[in-house]
Structures are given as structure tokens and as C-alpha cells.
Amino acid sequence: MKVSMQPTQIKLVIFDWAGTTIDHGCFAPISAFIKAFKACGVEVTPEQARGPMGLHKQDHIRSLFQLDEIASQWEALHQRPWSEDDVKQIYETFMPLQIEEAKLYTELVPGLCASLAPLKERGIKIGSTTGYPRVVADPILVSAREQGYCPDFSMCADEVPAGRPAPWMIYRNMETLGVYPPRAVIKVGDTVPDIEAGLNAGTWTVGLTQTGSEVGLSVSDLEALTPEEKQQRLQAAETKLKNAGAHFVIPTLEGLSAIIDQIEAGSVPYGC
């Protein structure tokens, strides 16, 4: 691996959606997964449902089936192991549920627009990627625009050959917005697949903890924690994202401008 300390101008920052820019705590997908499996007689806990967060939703369902607790429930109920046909069946049940659930969780994370203002002043372009298919994402884009957040480009998992951790959604953002090389790009997200996708694309990666799925709390529930409880949750999320290879991990997007300053000053190593 080559490590460089050369200054790099950041030209593009690509953000995730749920848990990063909207839906504090990332609740919309969780509810839909639980309801979709329950419709087929299988109980999925919120903790289990959160596990594969960040993947294409069909890949997420497949990952849930690979959990022993869920696979054994399915086999006991249906007298056979799960199959790819069952993944498709759950996905078909999941999709209309996800469309409706996602519409309920479109509120921007606190401070989003204020955090992005300095980036726009520097001429940095704003991209986005999501594990949602386009049919789910389009109403979210409309709501976000009405609240003042409008990325320069958005890419959905069903518009590329493979979703995260593959780098294709990131590359499509770079291609459409005319930005290269990858070291001029930052990928920001709250899940391990977000970080892995950025690393696979060769970009800088920034993990978010406080608003994301790893902490998994609404604003009010987060505020109800004691300082010690909050720190424990943030630390656990930070450790997981750092272990996934994130170059930086921050609680909220307020810390993003300082990271860009460090990168552009050449004060942090870039591995490629």
C-alpha cells in the first residue's frame, strides 16, 4: 500500500441518506424489514434488522436469512431451508412497506444544511448514494428538497450492477459530476458498507456515529441518555466504523469541514 501526505483538493463529498442526512437513528428500513418477515411468520428483532444496514435491501434480506435464529424459525415454520425464491418473496413484501415507511422518516438530521454551507462556499459538489431503490428514494428527494437539501446528484442501489460494498454508486457520482481522482472525493456514511464502498472506490471515508444506525436512537431518545450511556454508544459505533477502515469517524456532520481542512493541508495520510 502506498501512503501519501500530499495536499489534496476535495472536489466532491458523497453522502448516504438514512442515518446520515435524514432519518436520525435510521428507523425507516428497520420497521419495514420487521413487518415483511412477520408477514411470513418470522420474528426479527430491531437489533437483527439493523445488522446488515447499508446494503442493497435484497442483499440485506439475504443477510438476515443467514442468521441462525432467523433461518431456524423459517425452517421450523416451512419445513425446509430458506431459498433465493424466499429472498425474492420477502423483498416483494418488503417493497411496498418500505415505500410507505420511508415517507414517514424524511426529516433532515439536525444541522445538516448549516454543515453543508461551508462545503458549497468552497465549490465542493454534493453527491449521494443509498441502499434504497429509486421508487423509495424519489419521494425522499422531494421532501429533502423542500427542507433545503438538494444534492447535485443521487444514485440508488437498483441503478448499478451491485450496491454497497461495491463502488459503482460512487463511481457514477464521480462520472456524472466530472470529479476525479478518487482521492479528491470523500464518502460519508453511518454503516460499515458505506465505509467499505468508499475504500473499494479509493476515496476518503468518514463514518458518522450519533445520527446513524449503529447508535440507532432518535433525537429525543439520545437526549434522554446519561452522559456515560451516550459516550458508551458513540464509542461502540466509532470502534466498529474505525475497524471497518474509516479514515475519520465523527459524531455529526459539524466536524466535516475540519476534516477537509486536514486533508487539503496534507496533514493526514492517504492510502491507496
Short mmCIF file of N, CA and C in Angstrom, two decimals, residues 74-183:
data_model
loop_
_atom_site.label_atom_id
_atom_site.label_comp_id
_atom_site.label_asym_id
_atom_site.label_seq_id
_atom_site.Cartn_x
_atom_site.Cartn_y
_atom_site.Cartn_z
N TRP A 74 -37.53 -20.02 10.09
CA TRP A 74 -38.10 -20.27 8.76
C TRP A 74 -38.24 -21.77 8.50
N GLU A 75 -37.19 -22.52 8.84
CA GLU A 75 -37.21 -23.96 8.57
C GLU A 75 -38.26 -24.67 9.43
N ALA A 76 -38.43 -24.23 10.68
CA ALA A 76 -39.44 -24.83 11.55
C ALA A 76 -40.84 -24.55 11.02
N LEU A 77 -41.04 -23.37 10.49
CA LEU A 77 -42.36 -22.97 10.01
C LEU A 77 -42.69 -23.58 8.66
N HIS A 78 -41.71 -23.66 7.77
CA HIS A 78 -41.96 -24.09 6.39
C HIS A 78 -41.46 -25.50 6.10
N GLN A 79 -40.82 -26.12 7.08
CA GLN A 79 -40.32 -27.49 6.93
C GLN A 79 -39.30 -27.63 5.81
N ARG A 80 -38.54 -26.59 5.59
CA ARG A 80 -37.46 -26.61 4.60
C ARG A 80 -36.56 -25.40 4.83
N PRO A 81 -35.31 -25.46 4.36
CA PRO A 81 -34.43 -24.29 4.48
C PRO A 81 -34.91 -23.16 3.56
N TRP A 82 -34.50 -21.94 3.88
CA TRP A 82 -34.83 -20.81 3.01
C TRP A 82 -34.09 -20.92 1.69
N SER A 83 -34.62 -20.25 0.68
CA SER A 83 -34.03 -20.28 -0.65
C SER A 83 -34.01 -18.88 -1.25
N GLU A 84 -33.40 -18.75 -2.41
CA GLU A 84 -33.38 -17.45 -3.09
C GLU A 84 -34.79 -17.01 -3.49
N ASP A 85 -35.66 -17.96 -3.76
CA ASP A 85 -37.06 -17.61 -4.05
C ASP A 85 -37.70 -16.95 -2.83
N ASP A 86 -37.32 -17.41 -1.64
CA ASP A 86 -37.87 -16.81 -0.42
C ASP A 86 -37.33 -15.40 -0.22
N VAL A 87 -36.06 -15.19 -0.57
CA VAL A 87 -35.49 -13.84 -0.51
C VAL A 87 -36.31 -12.90 -1.40
N LYS A 88 -36.62 -13.36 -2.60
CA LYS A 88 -37.40 -12.55 -3.53
C LYS A 88 -38.82 -12.31 -3.00
N GLN A 89 -39.39 -13.34 -2.38
CA GLN A 89 -40.74 -13.19 -1.84
C GLN A 89 -40.78 -12.14 -0.73
N ILE A 90 -39.80 -12.22 0.19
CA ILE A 90 -39.74 -11.24 1.27
C ILE A 90 -39.51 -9.85 0.70
N TYR A 91 -38.66 -9.75 -0.31
CA TYR A 91 -38.37 -8.46 -0.92
C TYR A 91 -39.62 -7.85 -1.55
N GLU A 92 -40.41 -8.69 -2.20
CA GLU A 92 -41.65 -8.20 -2.81
C GLU A 92 -42.64 -7.75 -1.75
N THR A 93 -42.63 -8.40 -0.59
CA THR A 93 -43.47 -7.96 0.53
C THR A 93 -42.92 -6.69 1.14
N PHE A 94 -41.60 -6.63 1.20
CA PHE A 94 -40.91 -5.50 1.82
C PHE A 94 -41.10 -4.20 1.07
N MET A 95 -41.06 -4.24 -0.26
CA MET A 95 -41.00 -3.02 -1.06
C MET A 95 -42.16 -2.06 -0.80
N PRO A 96 -43.41 -2.48 -0.90
CA PRO A 96 -44.50 -1.51 -0.62
C PRO A 96 -44.48 -1.01 0.82
N LEU A 97 -44.05 -1.85 1.75
CA LEU A 97 -43.91 -1.41 3.13
C LEU A 97 -42.83 -0.35 3.24
N GLN A 98 -41.71 -0.57 2.55
CA GLN A 98 -40.60 0.38 2.62
C GLN A 98 -40.97 1.73 2.01
N ILE A 99 -41.70 1.71 0.92
CA ILE A 99 -42.12 2.96 0.28
C ILE A 99 -42.91 3.81 1.26
N GLU A 100 -43.84 3.18 1.96
CA GLU A 100 -44.69 3.93 2.90
C GLU A 100 -43.93 4.33 4.16
N GLU A 101 -43.10 3.42 4.69
CA GLU A 101 -42.34 3.74 5.89
C GLU A 101 -41.34 4.87 5.64
N ALA A 102 -40.70 4.84 4.49
CA ALA A 102 -39.68 5.85 4.19
C ALA A 102 -40.28 7.25 4.14
N LYS A 103 -41.53 7.35 3.72
CA LYS A 103 -42.18 8.66 3.66
C LYS A 103 -42.38 9.27 5.05
N LEU A 104 -42.35 8.42 6.07
CA LEU A 104 -42.56 8.90 7.44
C LEU A 104 -41.27 9.37 8.10
N TYR A 105 -40.13 9.12 7.46
CA TYR A 105 -38.83 9.40 8.08
C TYR A 105 -37.94 10.20 7.14
N THR A 106 -38.42 11.35 6.71
CA THR A 106 -37.66 12.16 5.76
C THR A 106 -37.07 13.42 6.38
N GLU A 107 -37.26 13.62 7.68
CA GLU A 107 -36.75 14.84 8.31
C GLU A 107 -35.22 14.87 8.27
N LEU A 108 -34.68 16.01 7.89
CA LEU A 108 -33.23 16.15 7.85
C LEU A 108 -32.63 16.03 9.24
N VAL A 109 -31.42 15.48 9.33
CA VAL A 109 -30.75 15.42 10.62
C VAL A 109 -30.44 16.85 11.06
N PRO A 110 -30.47 17.13 12.36
CA PRO A 110 -30.23 18.50 12.84
C PRO A 110 -28.89 19.05 12.35
N GLY A 111 -28.93 20.28 11.86
CA GLY A 111 -27.71 20.96 11.46
C GLY A 111 -27.17 20.60 10.09
N LEU A 112 -27.92 19.80 9.30
CA LEU A 112 -27.40 19.35 8.01
C LEU A 112 -27.07 20.52 7.09
N CYS A 113 -28.03 21.38 6.85
CA CYS A 113 -27.82 22.47 5.89
C CYS A 113 -26.70 23.41 6.35
N ALA A 114 -26.63 23.68 7.65
CA ALA A 114 -25.56 24.53 8.17
C ALA A 114 -24.20 23.88 7.98
N SER A 115 -24.14 22.55 8.10
CA SER A 115 -22.87 21.84 7.94
C SER A 115 -22.42 21.81 6.48
N LEU A 116 -23.38 21.83 5.56
CA LEU A 116 -23.03 21.77 4.13
C LEU A 116 -22.71 23.13 3.55
N ALA A 117 -23.17 24.20 4.19
CA ALA A 117 -22.95 25.55 3.65
C ALA A 117 -21.46 25.85 3.41
N PRO A 118 -20.54 25.52 4.35
CA PRO A 118 -19.12 25.80 4.10
C PRO A 118 -18.56 25.01 2.92
N LEU A 119 -19.10 23.80 2.69
CA LEU A 119 -18.64 23.00 1.55
C LEU A 119 -19.03 23.67 0.24
N LYS A 120 -20.26 24.16 0.19
CA LYS A 120 -20.72 24.82 -1.03
C LYS A 120 -19.94 26.10 -1.29
N GLU A 121 -19.58 26.80 -0.22
CA GLU A 121 -18.80 28.02 -0.36
C GLU A 121 -17.42 27.74 -0.95
N ARG A 122 -16.92 26.52 -0.71
CA ARG A 122 -15.61 26.13 -1.24
C ARG A 122 -15.73 25.55 -2.65
N GLY A 123 -16.94 25.49 -3.18
CA GLY A 123 -17.15 24.94 -4.53
C GLY A 123 -17.17 23.43 -4.58
N ILE A 124 -17.31 22.77 -3.42
CA ILE A 124 -17.36 21.31 -3.37
C ILE A 124 -18.74 20.83 -3.80
N LYS A 125 -18.76 19.85 -4.67
CA LYS A 125 -20.02 19.28 -5.14
C LYS A 125 -20.55 18.26 -4.12
N ILE A 126 -21.87 18.11 -4.11
CA ILE A 126 -22.53 17.21 -3.16
C ILE A 126 -23.20 16.08 -3.92
N GLY A 127 -22.74 14.86 -3.65
CA GLY A 127 -23.36 13.67 -4.25
C GLY A 127 -24.08 12.86 -3.19
N SER A 128 -24.78 11.80 -3.62
CA SER A 128 -25.46 10.94 -2.65
C SER A 128 -25.62 9.54 -3.21
N THR A 129 -25.60 8.57 -2.28
CA THR A 129 -25.88 7.18 -2.61
C THR A 129 -26.80 6.61 -1.54
N THR A 130 -27.53 5.56 -1.88
CA THR A 130 -28.44 4.95 -0.93
C THR A 130 -28.66 3.48 -1.26
N GLY A 131 -28.96 2.72 -0.22
CA GLY A 131 -29.36 1.33 -0.41
C GLY A 131 -30.81 1.22 -0.86
N TYR A 132 -31.55 2.33 -0.84
CA TYR A 132 -32.92 2.34 -1.31
C TYR A 132 -32.97 2.22 -2.84
N PRO A 133 -33.98 1.55 -3.38
CA PRO A 133 -34.23 1.61 -4.82
C PRO A 133 -34.83 2.96 -5.18
N ARG A 134 -34.84 3.30 -6.45
CA ARG A 134 -35.30 4.61 -6.89
C ARG A 134 -36.75 4.90 -6.50
N VAL A 135 -37.59 3.88 -6.53
CA VAL A 135 -39.01 4.11 -6.22
C VAL A 135 -39.20 4.55 -4.77
N VAL A 136 -38.30 4.15 -3.90
CA VAL A 136 -38.34 4.59 -2.50
C VAL A 136 -37.66 5.95 -2.35
N ALA A 137 -36.57 6.17 -3.06
CA ALA A 137 -35.77 7.37 -2.89
C ALA A 137 -36.42 8.62 -3.44
N ASP A 138 -37.17 8.51 -4.52
CA ASP A 138 -37.70 9.72 -5.16
C ASP A 138 -38.56 10.58 -4.23
N PRO A 139 -39.51 10.00 -3.47
CA PRO A 139 -40.27 10.85 -2.53
C PRO A 139 -39.38 11.47 -1.45
N ILE A 140 -38.32 10.77 -1.06
CA ILE A 140 -37.39 11.31 -0.06
C ILE A 140 -36.66 12.52 -0.64
N LEU A 141 -36.26 12.43 -1.90
CA LEU A 141 -35.58 13.55 -2.56
C LEU A 141 -36.47 14.78 -2.60
N VAL A 142 -37.74 14.57 -2.89
CA VAL A 142 -38.69 15.68 -2.94
C VAL A 142 -38.81 16.35 -1.57
N SER A 143 -38.97 15.53 -0.53
CA SER A 143 -39.10 16.06 0.83
C SER A 143 -37.84 16.78 1.26
N ALA A 144 -36.67 16.20 0.96
CA ALA A 144 -35.40 16.82 1.34
C ALA A 144 -35.23 18.17 0.65
N ARG A 145 -35.62 18.22 -0.62
CA ARG A 145 -35.52 19.48 -1.37
C ARG A 145 -36.39 20.56 -0.74
N GLU A 146 -37.58 20.17 -0.30
CA GLU A 146 -38.48 21.12 0.35
C GLU A 146 -37.92 21.64 1.66
N GLN A 147 -37.03 20.84 2.28
CA GLN A 147 -36.41 21.24 3.54
C GLN A 147 -35.07 21.96 3.34
N GLY A 148 -34.66 22.09 2.08
CA GLY A 148 -33.45 22.84 1.79
C GLY A 148 -32.23 22.03 1.43
N TYR A 149 -32.37 20.70 1.29
CA TYR A 149 -31.23 19.85 0.95
C TYR A 149 -31.45 19.26 -0.44
N CYS A 150 -30.57 19.60 -1.36
CA CYS A 150 -30.71 19.12 -2.74
C CYS A 150 -29.33 18.75 -3.28
N PRO A 151 -28.93 17.48 -3.19
CA PRO A 151 -27.63 17.07 -3.72
C PRO A 151 -27.53 17.35 -5.22
N ASP A 152 -26.30 17.49 -5.69
CA ASP A 152 -26.08 17.70 -7.13
C ASP A 152 -26.38 16.44 -7.93
N PHE A 153 -26.31 15.29 -7.28
CA PHE A 153 -26.60 14.02 -7.98
C PHE A 153 -26.95 12.97 -6.94
N SER A 154 -27.81 12.05 -7.30
CA SER A 154 -28.16 10.93 -6.42
C SER A 154 -28.15 9.63 -7.21
N MET A 155 -27.72 8.58 -6.56
CA MET A 155 -27.66 7.26 -7.19
C MET A 155 -28.23 6.23 -6.23
N CYS A 156 -29.05 5.32 -6.77
CA CYS A 156 -29.72 4.29 -5.97
C CYS A 156 -29.14 2.91 -6.26
N ALA A 157 -29.33 2.00 -5.32
CA ALA A 157 -28.72 0.68 -5.41
C ALA A 157 -29.25 -0.15 -6.57
N ASP A 158 -30.47 0.14 -7.02
CA ASP A 158 -31.03 -0.65 -8.13
C ASP A 158 -30.65 -0.08 -9.49
N GLU A 159 -29.78 0.94 -9.51
CA GLU A 159 -29.37 1.56 -10.77
C GLU A 159 -27.94 1.20 -11.16
N VAL A 160 -27.34 0.29 -10.41
CA VAL A 160 -25.98 -0.16 -10.68
C VAL A 160 -25.95 -1.69 -10.61
N PRO A 161 -24.89 -2.32 -11.14
CA PRO A 161 -24.84 -3.79 -11.12
C PRO A 161 -24.88 -4.39 -9.73
N ALA A 162 -24.34 -3.68 -8.73
CA ALA A 162 -24.35 -4.16 -7.35
C ALA A 162 -24.27 -2.96 -6.42
N GLY A 163 -25.01 -3.04 -5.29
CA GLY A 163 -24.95 -1.98 -4.30
C GLY A 163 -23.71 -2.12 -3.43
N ARG A 164 -23.69 -1.38 -2.32
CA ARG A 164 -22.56 -1.46 -1.40
C ARG A 164 -22.34 -2.91 -0.94
N PRO A 165 -21.11 -3.32 -0.71
CA PRO A 165 -19.90 -2.51 -0.66
C PRO A 165 -19.21 -2.28 -2.01
N ALA A 166 -19.85 -2.66 -3.11
CA ALA A 166 -19.28 -2.36 -4.42
C ALA A 166 -19.18 -0.84 -4.60
N PRO A 167 -18.23 -0.36 -5.39
CA PRO A 167 -18.00 1.08 -5.52
C PRO A 167 -18.81 1.77 -6.62
N TRP A 168 -19.69 1.03 -7.29
CA TRP A 168 -20.30 1.55 -8.52
C TRP A 168 -21.12 2.81 -8.31
N MET A 169 -21.87 2.92 -7.21
CA MET A 169 -22.65 4.13 -6.99
C MET A 169 -21.75 5.35 -6.82
N ILE A 170 -20.62 5.16 -6.17
CA ILE A 170 -19.66 6.25 -6.00
C ILE A 170 -19.08 6.65 -7.36
N TYR A 171 -18.70 5.66 -8.15
CA TYR A 171 -18.15 5.97 -9.47
C TYR A 171 -19.14 6.70 -10.36
N ARG A 172 -20.42 6.33 -10.25
CA ARG A 172 -21.44 7.01 -11.06
C ARG A 172 -21.57 8.47 -10.66
N ASN A 173 -21.46 8.75 -9.35
CA ASN A 173 -21.44 10.14 -8.88
C ASN A 173 -20.24 10.88 -9.46
N MET A 174 -19.08 10.27 -9.39
CA MET A 174 -17.86 10.90 -9.89
C MET A 174 -17.94 11.15 -11.39
N GLU A 175 -18.44 10.17 -12.12
CA GLU A 175 -18.55 10.30 -13.57
C GLU A 175 -19.51 11.42 -13.95
N THR A 176 -20.70 11.41 -13.35
CA THR A 176 -21.73 12.39 -13.71
C THR A 176 -21.31 13.81 -13.32
N LEU A 177 -20.66 13.94 -12.16
CA LEU A 177 -20.27 15.27 -11.69
C LEU A 177 -18.88 15.69 -12.17
N GLY A 178 -18.22 14.81 -12.92
CA GLY A 178 -16.94 15.15 -13.54
C GLY A 178 -15.81 15.34 -12.56
N VAL A 179 -15.76 14.47 -11.54
CA VAL A 179 -14.74 14.60 -10.50
C VAL A 179 -13.83 13.38 -10.48
N TYR A 180 -12.52 13.63 -10.47
CA TYR A 180 -11.50 12.60 -10.29
C TYR A 180 -10.23 13.31 -9.85
N PRO A 181 -9.26 12.60 -9.30
CA PRO A 181 -9.20 11.17 -8.98
C PRO A 181 -9.98 10.87 -7.71
N PRO A 182 -10.06 9.60 -7.32
CA PRO A 182 -10.81 9.24 -6.11
C PRO A 182 -10.34 9.96 -4.85
N ARG A 183 -9.06 10.31 -4.77
CA ARG A 183 -8.57 10.97 -3.56
C ARG A 183 -9.10 12.40 -3.44
#
